[in-house]
Amino acid sequence: MPEEHLRALCEHYYPTIKEIDDLKKETDTVILGHSYIKSNIIYSVADYVGDSYELSKNAMEAKQKRIIFAAVRFMGETAKILSPQKDVLIPGTEAGCTLADSITAEDMLKLKEEYPDYAFLCYINTTAEVKAHCDACVTSSNVYNIVERYPSDKIFFVPDRLMGQNIIDEMKARAVKKDIKIWTGSCYAHEEYDPEMVKALRMKYDDLTVMVHPECSPAVLENADFVGSTSQLYNYVKKKEYGHFLMLTECGLISRIEAEMPERNFVGTCSLCKYMKSNTLENILRVLKNPQPEDYIQIDDEIIKKAQLSINRMFEIAES
Ligand code: 13P
Ligand code: SF4
């Protein structure tokens, strides 16, 4: 980027960033940001940046009494479930998620009635109410290990049908025999990737490393060198300095790696998540200065208690 353009950008954002920084201290607030959000937030006011597992732990361990979670609603809800005594606010103006929106508490009640002898495992990309009906939660960084170790040979996984099919394939590869049923949701940003595009790029670049998020389809995963959560993908590329890279996930992660490791050569395309991108510096400032009731995550105490059990079960298995 030309120097004068960079200077103009800094001058444009500086007053907002300075005001956010001052207000953060005055109001005892920590700002968490997912790797998919805009880089002008990541590199200015975010105190922690990571994947959904790491950010849940950051939220729980933060000393501050207030959390601003620049990501999507289900991540803010997870922070509130783990730290009910803290105020959790979300600055995303459209903070949904096609996975979290694909299953309701009513759906869960029907499924549990229909499959009474199954253990219900949910992806963290679910609402607090759905988590409250599940036995354990998983994230993209631990999904395969938790399904393998979970003490039941009948598992119903919600809500991602592509991740669910990837679990079935991975359990076969690990020779783990479990009866696994799956729900019908999907991530609109990850389901689009085409395995033919991966094959074409492999023909073009013989030193290509293909890295994929587990929300992509099984046909895409079949062509991958590495599958992992956003932070696992970040750490993998950090260790591999040479060659060309294709990373099939949301564009924000690739922008982050390009900013921090400019010598890495990325090829191919990436997709955008409009929900993550609805977080802006301007709205973080507004939420800090003048929070409205709808900016706060509010969850019924009973739901919090039940959802806590499923998230704590995940920590227990993931860290044992
Ligand atoms: P990570 O936990 O890998 O960051 O994934 C969250 C997510 O929503 C991916 O689409
Ligand atoms: Fe949800 Fe997909 Fe956006 Fe992740 S990328 S927050 S799964 S819609």
JSON list of N, CA and C in Angstrom, two decimals, residues 114 120 285:
[
{"chain": "A", "resi": 114, "resn": "GLU", "atom": "N", "xyz": [-37.28, -38.63, 19.72]},
{"chain": "A", "resi": 114, "resn": "GLU", "atom": "CA", "xyz": [-37.16, -39.64, 18.66]},
{"chain": "A", "resi": 114, "resn": "GLU", "atom": "C", "xyz": [-35.94, -40.54, 18.84]},
{"chain": "A", "resi": 120, "resn": "PHE", "atom": "N", "xyz": [-26.27, -36.38, 22.60]},
{"chain": "A", "resi": 120, "resn": "PHE", "atom": "CA", "xyz": [-26.36, -35.23, 21.68]},
{"chain": "A", "resi": 120, "resn": "PHE", "atom": "C", "xyz": [-25.13, -34.33, 21.83]},
{"chain": "A", "resi": 285, "resn": "LEU", "atom": "N", "xyz": [-17.39, 1.59, 19.18]},
{"chain": "A", "resi": 285, "resn": "LEU", "atom": "CA", "xyz": [-17.38, 2.85, 19.94]},
{"chain": "A", "resi": 285, "resn": "LEU", "atom": "C", "xyz": [-18.79, 3.16, 20.46]}
]
